[in-house]
Amino acid sequence: MASSLRLNSTLKLNDGLSIPRLGLGVYLTQSADAIKHALQFGYRHIDTAQWYENEEVVGEGFKASGMKREDVWITTKIWDTNHGYNQTTKTLDESLKKAGLDFFDLVLIHSPNPGKEKRLETYRALIDAKKQGKIKSAGVSNYGVHHIKELLAQFPNDPPSINQIEISPFFQRKDIVTECRKHNIALQAYSPLGKGAFVDRPELHKIGEKYKKSPAQVLIRWSLQQDFIVLPKSSNEERIKANADLYDFELSKQDIDTLNAMETGKGVTWDPTKAP
Ligand SMILES: NC(=O)c1ccc[n+]([C@@H]2O[C@H](COP(=O)([O-])OP(=O)(O)OC[C@H]3O[C@@H](n4cnc5c(N)ncnc54)[C@H](OP(=O)(O)O)[C@@H]3O)[C@@H](O)[C@H]2O)c1
């Protein structure tokens, strides 16, 4: 229930793990302090990737926070040029070393772009890494409906726990969301603020005024009330804090309907979900 959401709320995944509902996006973040502050404010989930070249920074920030490893969820993603069984296994070890960690909570295939054979081999490497304890959960990102079907056909006993895709009221991805929900695959919403492009929208200000909340808080709260795991990015201490101040209000059904009617069918970033 939306009204019972807390900063430490989690979602149960199809592999039995519980993932914190709010994660800190760190694309373009090169500050270990930002990671440390987020954890001190109460974030318990950090979303990095090989592509972001900041796995070291995330590891540094985590260590500086003094948190216990089991209390923080850390995700990374296998980049397109690291697909294939051997290369995935090798670069996953490198990512662990860079972050100074013994395991990742979640590893995602960053995109399906490298093609069918490569992405299936990459997923096989993730399943084996899970058996070896290097990762707790295996998932995908930017997978369209046909990629999900392909993966489930090949790995019926090891479905991905998560599909991380761009989602906001302006780009709701209903076809992918429906397919994932059919198979109990959780959705992570990335670029929830439209990479910053949505934070001054007057229609969001208007909704936010009722609750004394900013457009960014309205957008992140919308995602939580859709049962998504949401990943706002900020490397600014004030905005990191504000983006987690979401638990003293609930968007009404009417406001959710207004937000749902803002669909444009267009995203703000890359879209590999249509890749062959
Ligand atoms: N799997 C994928 O392919 C993929 C693709 C894109 C993103 N992601 C993940 O999702 C995360 C979030 O997406 P994103 O980084 O694309 O964009 P986003 O979270 O939609 O927006 C981030 C931008 O908004 C600004 N911002 C943050 N909070 C704000 C606030 N309260 N008021 C005003 N401006 C604010 C940030 O600047 P400041 O830092 O200066 O606050 C930054 O410029 C990424 O960091 C990454 O972890 C994954």
Tab-separated table of C-alpha atoms and ligand atoms in Angstrom:
chain	number	residue	atom	x	y	z
A	1	MET	CA	0.000	0.000	0.000
A	2	ALA	CA	1.344	3.390	-1.022
A	3	SER	CA	0.407	5.001	2.306
A	4	SER	CA	2.563	2.527	4.221
A	5	LEU	CA	5.697	3.332	2.201
A	6	ARG	CA	8.827	4.246	4.151
A	7	LEU	CA	12.365	5.181	3.147
A	8	ASN	CA	13.408	1.662	4.127
A	9	SER	CA	10.577	-0.068	2.212
A	10	THR	CA	11.637	-3.008	0.098
A	11	LEU	CA	10.153	-5.062	-2.724
A	12	LYS	CA	10.339	-8.858	-2.762
A	13	LEU	CA	11.909	-10.160	-5.977
A	14	ASN	CA	11.133	-13.433	-7.784
A	15	ASP	CA	14.385	-14.907	-6.401
A	16	GLY	CA	13.327	-14.233	-2.805
A	17	LEU	CA	15.573	-11.203	-2.192
A	18	SER	CA	14.219	-7.894	-0.916
A	19	ILE	CA	15.413	-4.760	-2.720
A	20	PRO	CA	15.108	-1.218	-1.302
A	21	ARG	CA	12.441	0.676	-3.288
A	22	LEU	CA	14.451	3.908	-3.570
A	23	GLY	CA	17.928	3.768	-5.100
A	24	LEU	CA	20.477	6.484	-5.764
A	25	GLY	CA	21.326	6.775	-9.469
A	26	VAL	CA	24.995	7.614	-9.943
A	27	TYR	CA	25.425	8.159	-13.687
A	28	LEU	CA	27.971	11.028	-13.949
A	29	THR	CA	28.625	11.036	-10.181
A	30	GLN	CA	32.310	11.095	-9.310
A	31	SER	CA	31.958	12.055	-5.649
A	32	ALA	CA	32.361	9.439	-2.920
A	33	ASP	CA	30.916	12.048	-0.545
A	34	ALA	CA	27.628	12.019	-2.476
A	35	ILE	CA	27.370	8.251	-1.926
A	36	LYS	CA	28.304	8.574	1.741
A	37	HIS	CA	25.756	11.384	2.327
A	38	ALA	CA	23.010	9.404	0.595
A	39	LEU	CA	23.648	6.404	2.844
A	40	GLN	CA	23.734	8.671	5.891
A	41	PHE	CA	20.378	10.185	4.856
A	42	GLY	CA	18.868	6.716	4.708
A	43	TYR	CA	19.261	5.530	1.105
A	44	ARG	CA	20.115	1.827	1.133
A	45	HIS	CA	20.562	1.197	-2.589
A	46	ILE	CA	23.107	2.486	-5.121
A	47	ASP	CA	22.862	1.942	-8.882
A	48	THR	CA	26.196	1.995	-10.693
A	49	ALA	CA	27.466	0.422	-13.947
A	50	GLN	CA	30.725	-0.457	-15.671
A	51	TRP	CA	29.858	2.248	-18.218
A	52	TYR	CA	29.719	4.992	-15.543
A	53	GLU	CA	33.376	4.412	-14.579
A	54	ASN	CA	32.600	5.074	-10.931
A	55	GLU	CA	32.485	1.636	-9.302
A	56	GLU	CA	35.576	2.685	-7.269
A	57	VAL	CA	33.826	5.871	-6.153
A	58	VAL	CA	30.759	3.890	-5.065
A	59	GLY	CA	32.946	1.462	-3.103
A	60	GLU	CA	34.784	4.372	-1.485
A	61	GLY	CA	31.549	6.145	-0.512
A	62	PHE	CA	30.095	2.936	0.881
A	63	LYS	CA	33.180	2.322	3.036
A	64	ALA	CA	33.240	5.936	4.242
A	65	SER	CA	29.588	5.612	5.336
A	66	GLY	CA	30.549	2.960	7.900
A	67	MET	CA	27.496	0.909	6.903
A	68	LYS	CA	27.536	-2.872	7.082
A	69	ARG	CA	27.729	-4.586	3.694
A	70	GLU	CA	24.511	-6.537	4.271
A	71	ASP	CA	22.589	-3.300	4.891
A	72	VAL	CA	23.297	-1.719	1.499
A	73	TRP	CA	22.141	-2.919	-1.928
A	74	ILE	CA	24.717	-2.278	-4.654
A	75	THR	CA	23.966	-2.880	-8.327
A	76	THR	CA	26.298	-2.801	-11.305
A	77	LYS	CA	25.727	-3.507	-14.997
A	78	ILE	CA	27.697	-5.369	-17.645
A	79	TRP	CA	28.474	-2.982	-20.471
A	80	ASP	CA	27.770	-3.839	-24.130
A	81	THR	CA	31.440	-4.370	-25.064
A	82	ASN	CA	31.857	-6.844	-22.175
A	83	HIS	CA	29.214	-9.308	-23.391
A	84	GLY	CA	29.992	-13.001	-23.881
A	85	TYR	CA	30.586	-15.664	-21.219
A	86	ASN	CA	34.319	-15.207	-20.653
A	87	GLN	CA	34.425	-11.431	-20.962
A	88	THR	CA	31.465	-11.024	-18.592
A	89	THR	CA	33.101	-13.308	-16.021
A	90	LYS	CA	36.418	-11.477	-16.317
A	91	THR	CA	34.990	-7.954	-16.147
A	92	LEU	CA	32.644	-8.851	-13.299
A	93	ASP	CA	35.729	-9.836	-11.274
A	94	GLU	CA	37.308	-6.518	-12.275
A	95	SER	CA	34.203	-4.605	-11.198
A	96	LEU	CA	34.240	-6.350	-7.793
A	97	LYS	CA	37.884	-5.444	-7.403
A	98	LYS	CA	37.315	-1.810	-8.391
A	99	ALA	CA	34.444	-1.468	-5.920
A	100	GLY	CA	36.387	-3.333	-3.222
A	101	LEU	CA	33.450	-5.694	-2.699
A	102	ASP	CA	33.106	-9.470	-2.301
A	103	PHE	CA	29.760	-9.516	-4.094
A	104	PHE	CA	27.204	-7.337	-5.889
A	105	ASP	CA	23.592	-7.555	-4.797
A	106	LEU	CA	22.441	-7.250	-8.384
A	107	VAL	CA	24.112	-7.359	-11.768
A	108	LEU	CA	22.177	-6.312	-14.858
A	109	ILE	CA	22.894	-6.754	-18.543
A	110	HIS	CA	23.039	-3.037	-19.392
A	111	SER	CA	21.365	-3.448	-22.781
A	112	PRO	CA	20.342	-6.093	-25.330
A	113	ASN	CA	22.221	-4.212	-28.078
A	114	PRO	CA	25.027	-6.796	-28.668
A	115	GLY	CA	22.568	-9.332	-30.164
A	116	LYS	CA	20.900	-12.618	-29.202
A	117	GLU	CA	23.889	-14.941	-28.931
A	118	LYS	CA	25.971	-12.502	-26.859
A	119	ARG	CA	23.217	-11.508	-24.470
A	120	LEU	CA	22.244	-15.137	-23.749
A	121	GLU	CA	25.894	-16.037	-23.062
A	122	THR	CA	26.207	-12.978	-20.844
A	123	TYR	CA	23.159	-14.055	-18.872
A	124	ARG	CA	24.570	-17.576	-18.499
A	125	ALA	CA	27.719	-16.036	-17.011
A	126	LEU	CA	25.580	-14.094	-14.523
A	127	ILE	CA	23.710	-17.229	-13.453
A	128	ASP	CA	27.045	-18.984	-12.868
A	129	ALA	CA	28.379	-15.946	-10.970
A	130	LYS	CA	25.302	-16.206	-8.764
A	131	LYS	CA	26.066	-19.868	-8.038
A	132	GLN	CA	29.602	-18.818	-7.091
A	133	GLY	CA	28.347	-16.138	-4.698
A	134	LYS	CA	29.785	-13.205	-6.662
A	135	ILE	CA	26.311	-11.795	-7.212
A	136	LYS	CA	23.044	-12.291	-5.335
A	137	SER	CA	20.593	-11.481	-8.099
A	138	ALA	CA	20.706	-11.395	-11.920
A	139	GLY	CA	18.659	-9.088	-14.104
A	140	VAL	CA	18.463	-7.071	-17.292
A	141	SER	CA	18.099	-3.492	-18.421
A	142	ASN	CA	16.558	-1.913	-21.496
A	143	TYR	CA	14.945	-5.219	-22.468
A	144	GLY	CA	11.884	-4.986	-24.708
A	145	VAL	CA	9.052	-7.526	-24.726
A	146	HIS	CA	10.761	-9.758	-27.317
A	147	HIS	CA	14.031	-9.790	-25.326
A	148	ILE	CA	12.183	-10.850	-22.174
A	149	LYS	CA	10.423	-13.655	-24.063
A	150	GLU	CA	13.720	-14.818	-25.577
A	151	LEU	CA	15.416	-14.923	-22.163
A	152	LEU	CA	12.575	-16.767	-20.439
A	153	ALA	CA	12.463	-19.347	-23.256
A	154	GLN	CA	16.174	-20.052	-22.785
A	155	PHE	CA	16.322	-19.841	-18.975
A	156	PRO	CA	12.878	-20.928	-17.723
A	157	ASN	CA	14.262	-21.812	-14.279
A	158	ASP	CA	16.347	-18.645	-13.861
A	159	PRO	CA	14.140	-15.704	-14.803
A	160	PRO	CA	15.678	-12.231	-14.428
A	161	SER	CA	14.684	-10.592	-11.149
A	162	ILE	CA	14.497	-7.107	-12.657
A	163	ASN	CA	14.188	-5.156	-15.886
A	164	GLN	CA	15.555	-1.609	-15.505
A	165	ILE	CA	14.061	0.759	-18.102
A	166	GLU	CA	13.326	4.436	-18.558
A	167	ILE	CA	9.932	5.194	-16.971
A	168	SER	CA	8.166	8.421	-16.032
A	169	PRO	CA	4.606	9.715	-16.386
A	170	PHE	CA	5.714	11.018	-19.794
A	171	PHE	CA	7.000	7.605	-20.944
A	172	GLN	CA	5.182	4.797	-19.185
A	173	ARG	CA	6.296	1.778	-21.247
A	174	LYS	CA	3.005	-0.064	-20.686
A	175	ASP	CA	3.799	-2.967	-23.044
A	176	ILE	CA	7.086	-3.775	-21.270
A	177	VAL	CA	5.623	-3.208	-17.794
A	178	THR	CA	2.724	-5.584	-18.560
A	179	GLU	CA	5.030	-8.308	-19.908
A	180	CYS	CA	7.372	-8.070	-16.901
A	181	ARG	CA	4.500	-8.154	-14.420
A	182	LYS	CA	3.098	-11.232	-16.146
A	183	HIS	CA	6.347	-13.013	-15.216
A	184	ASN	CA	6.874	-11.417	-11.798
A	185	ILE	CA	9.901	-9.466	-13.031
A	186	ALA	CA	10.258	-6.237	-11.027
A	187	LEU	CA	10.584	-2.901	-12.801
A	188	GLN	CA	13.234	-0.317	-12.017
A	189	ALA	CA	12.424	3.170	-13.291
A	190	TYR	CA	15.459	5.076	-14.535
A	191	SER	CA	15.648	8.761	-15.532
A	192	PRO	CA	12.562	9.443	-13.365
A	193	LEU	CA	13.281	13.197	-13.599
A	194	GLY	CA	13.831	13.113	-17.347
A	195	LYS	CA	17.546	13.721	-16.691
A	196	GLY	CA	16.473	16.963	-14.992
A	197	ALA	CA	14.321	18.143	-17.914
A	198	PHE	CA	11.040	17.660	-16.018
A	199	VAL	CA	11.860	19.436	-12.757
A	200	ASP	CA	10.466	22.818	-13.843
A	201	ARG	CA	7.276	21.640	-15.527
A	202	PRO	CA	4.382	23.930	-14.431
A	203	GLU	CA	1.834	21.082	-14.423
A	204	LEU	CA	4.011	19.197	-11.909
A	205	HIS	CA	4.472	22.336	-9.791
A	206	LYS	CA	0.693	22.642	-9.670
A	207	ILE	CA	0.280	19.108	-8.325
A	208	GLY	CA	3.222	19.518	-5.931
A	209	GLU	CA	1.830	22.729	-4.399
A	210	LYS	CA	-1.065	20.785	-2.863
A	211	TYR	CA	1.375	18.650	-0.889
A	212	LYS	CA	4.138	21.274	-0.468
A	213	LYS	CA	6.381	19.103	-2.624
A	214	SER	CA	8.598	19.828	-5.637
A	215	PRO	CA	8.036	18.448	-9.163
A	216	ALA	CA	10.972	16.065	-8.553
A	217	GLN	CA	9.291	14.702	-5.411
A	218	VAL	CA	5.983	14.322	-7.290
A	219	LEU	CA	7.712	12.339	-10.049
A	220	ILE	CA	9.594	10.033	-7.679
A	221	ARG	CA	6.498	9.478	-5.560
A	222	TRP	CA	4.465	8.685	-8.707
A	223	SER	CA	6.966	5.933	-9.507
A	224	LEU	CA	6.769	4.483	-5.994
A	225	GLN	CA	2.956	4.466	-6.145
A	226	GLN	CA	3.166	2.484	-9.414
A	227	ASP	CA	5.139	-0.171	-7.460
A	228	PHE	CA	8.358	0.562	-9.351
A	229	ILE	CA	11.783	0.655	-7.778
A	230	VAL	CA	12.925	4.188	-8.583
A	231	LEU	CA	16.422	5.554	-9.213
A	232	PRO	CA	16.681	9.353	-9.098
A	233	LYS	CA	20.205	10.666	-9.617
A	234	SER	CA	21.736	13.595	-7.832
A	235	SER	CA	25.255	14.325	-6.707
A	236	ASN	CA	24.142	17.403	-4.763
A	237	GLU	CA	23.723	16.920	-1.020
A	238	GLU	CA	20.548	19.036	-0.723
A	239	ARG	CA	18.868	17.407	-3.713
A	240	ILE	CA	19.860	13.886	-2.601
A	241	LYS	CA	18.120	14.620	0.686
A	242	ALA	CA	15.065	16.252	-0.933
A	243	ASN	CA	14.654	13.337	-3.365
A	244	ALA	CA	14.246	10.978	-0.392
A	245	ASP	CA	11.739	13.206	1.433
A	246	LEU	CA	8.752	11.351	0.004
A	247	TYR	CA	7.073	9.590	2.859
A	248	ASP	CA	4.853	12.224	4.493
A	249	PHE	CA	2.421	12.481	1.582
A	250	GLU	CA	0.520	10.310	-0.847
A	251	LEU	CA	-0.575	11.396	-4.327
A	252	SER	CA	-4.362	11.174	-4.599
A	253	LYS	CA	-6.000	8.944	-7.176
A	254	GLN	CA	-7.032	12.069	-9.061
A	255	ASP	CA	-3.445	13.343	-9.209
A	256	ILE	CA	-2.185	9.911	-10.260
A	257	ASP	CA	-4.788	9.950	-13.055
A	258	THR	CA	-3.628	13.436	-14.102
A	259	LEU	CA	-0.012	12.238	-14.172
A	260	ASN	CA	-0.947	9.080	-16.078
A	261	ALA	CA	-2.587	11.265	-18.722
A	262	MET	CA	0.780	12.995	-19.411
A	263	GLU	CA	2.079	10.081	-21.544
A	264	THR	CA	3.939	11.307	-24.648
A	265	GLY	CA	5.324	8.000	-25.897
A	266	LYS	CA	8.802	9.556	-26.009
A	267	GLY	CA	11.795	9.143	-23.727
A	268	VAL	CA	14.735	11.397	-22.942
A	269	THR	CA	17.624	8.989	-23.436
A	270	TRP	CA	18.722	5.953	-25.464
A	271	ASP	CA	16.187	3.212	-26.175
A	272	PRO	CA	17.711	-0.212	-26.851
A	273	THR	CA	14.362	-1.961	-26.193
A	274	LYS	CA	13.739	-2.185	-29.940
A	275	ALA	CA	17.122	-3.794	-30.737
A	276	PRO	CA	16.871	-7.023	-32.812
B	1	LIG	N1	20.130	1.278	-17.455
B	1	LIG	C1	20.257	2.367	-18.184
B	1	LIG	O1	20.443	2.325	-19.405
B	1	LIG	C2	20.153	3.702	-17.504
B	1	LIG	C3	20.008	4.863	-18.286
B	1	LIG	C4	19.868	6.086	-17.627
B	1	LIG	C5	19.887	6.115	-16.233
B	1	LIG	N2	20.072	4.984	-15.504
B	1	LIG	C6	20.139	5.000	-14.018
B	1	LIG	O2	19.106	5.823	-13.505
B	1	LIG	C7	19.677	6.915	-12.790
B	1	LIG	C8	18.822	8.154	-12.914
B	1	LIG	O3	18.657	8.569	-14.242
B	1	LIG	P1	19.410	9.831	-14.878
B	1	LIG	O4	20.706	10.042	-14.197
B	1	LIG	O5	19.402	9.607	-16.347
B	1	LIG	O6	18.449	11.063	-14.641
B	1	LIG	P2	17.379	11.606	-13.558
B	1	LIG	O7	17.530	10.955	-12.249
B	1	LIG	O8	16.068	11.597	-14.248
B	1	LIG	O9	17.844	13.142	-13.459
B	1	LIG	C9	19.095	13.496	-12.961
B	1	LIG	C10	19.310	14.992	-13.214
B	1	LIG	O10	18.363	15.754	-12.467
B	1	LIG	C11	19.044	16.638	-11.571
B	1	LIG	N3	18.287	16.603	-10.303
B	1	LIG	C12	18.224	15.589	-9.414
B	1	LIG	N4	17.394	15.880	-8.401
B	1	LIG	C13	16.914	17.111	-8.642
B	1	LIG	C14	16.011	17.959	-7.951
B	1	LIG	N5	15.452	17.586	-6.802
B	1	LIG	N6	15.740	19.187	-8.481
B	1	LIG	C15	16.319	19.575	-9.637
B	1	LIG	N7	17.174	18.821	-10.349
B	1	LIG	C16	17.476	17.587	-9.858
B	1	LIG	C17	20.444	16.074	-11.426
B	1	LIG	O11	21.383	17.084	-11.165
B	1	LIG	P3	22.273	17.106	-9.784
B	1	LIG	O12	23.086	15.853	-9.758
B	1	LIG	O13	23.106	18.344	-9.956
B	1	LIG	O14	21.294	17.206	-8.665
B	1	LIG	C18	20.681	15.468	-12.800
B	1	LIG	O15	21.079	16.463	-13.716
B	1	LIG	C19	21.083	7.051	-13.398
B	1	LIG	O16	21.940	7.819	-12.601
B	1	LIG	C20	21.443	5.598	-13.512
B	1	LIG	O17	21.806	5.070	-12.244
B	1	LIG	C21	20.186	3.781	-16.129
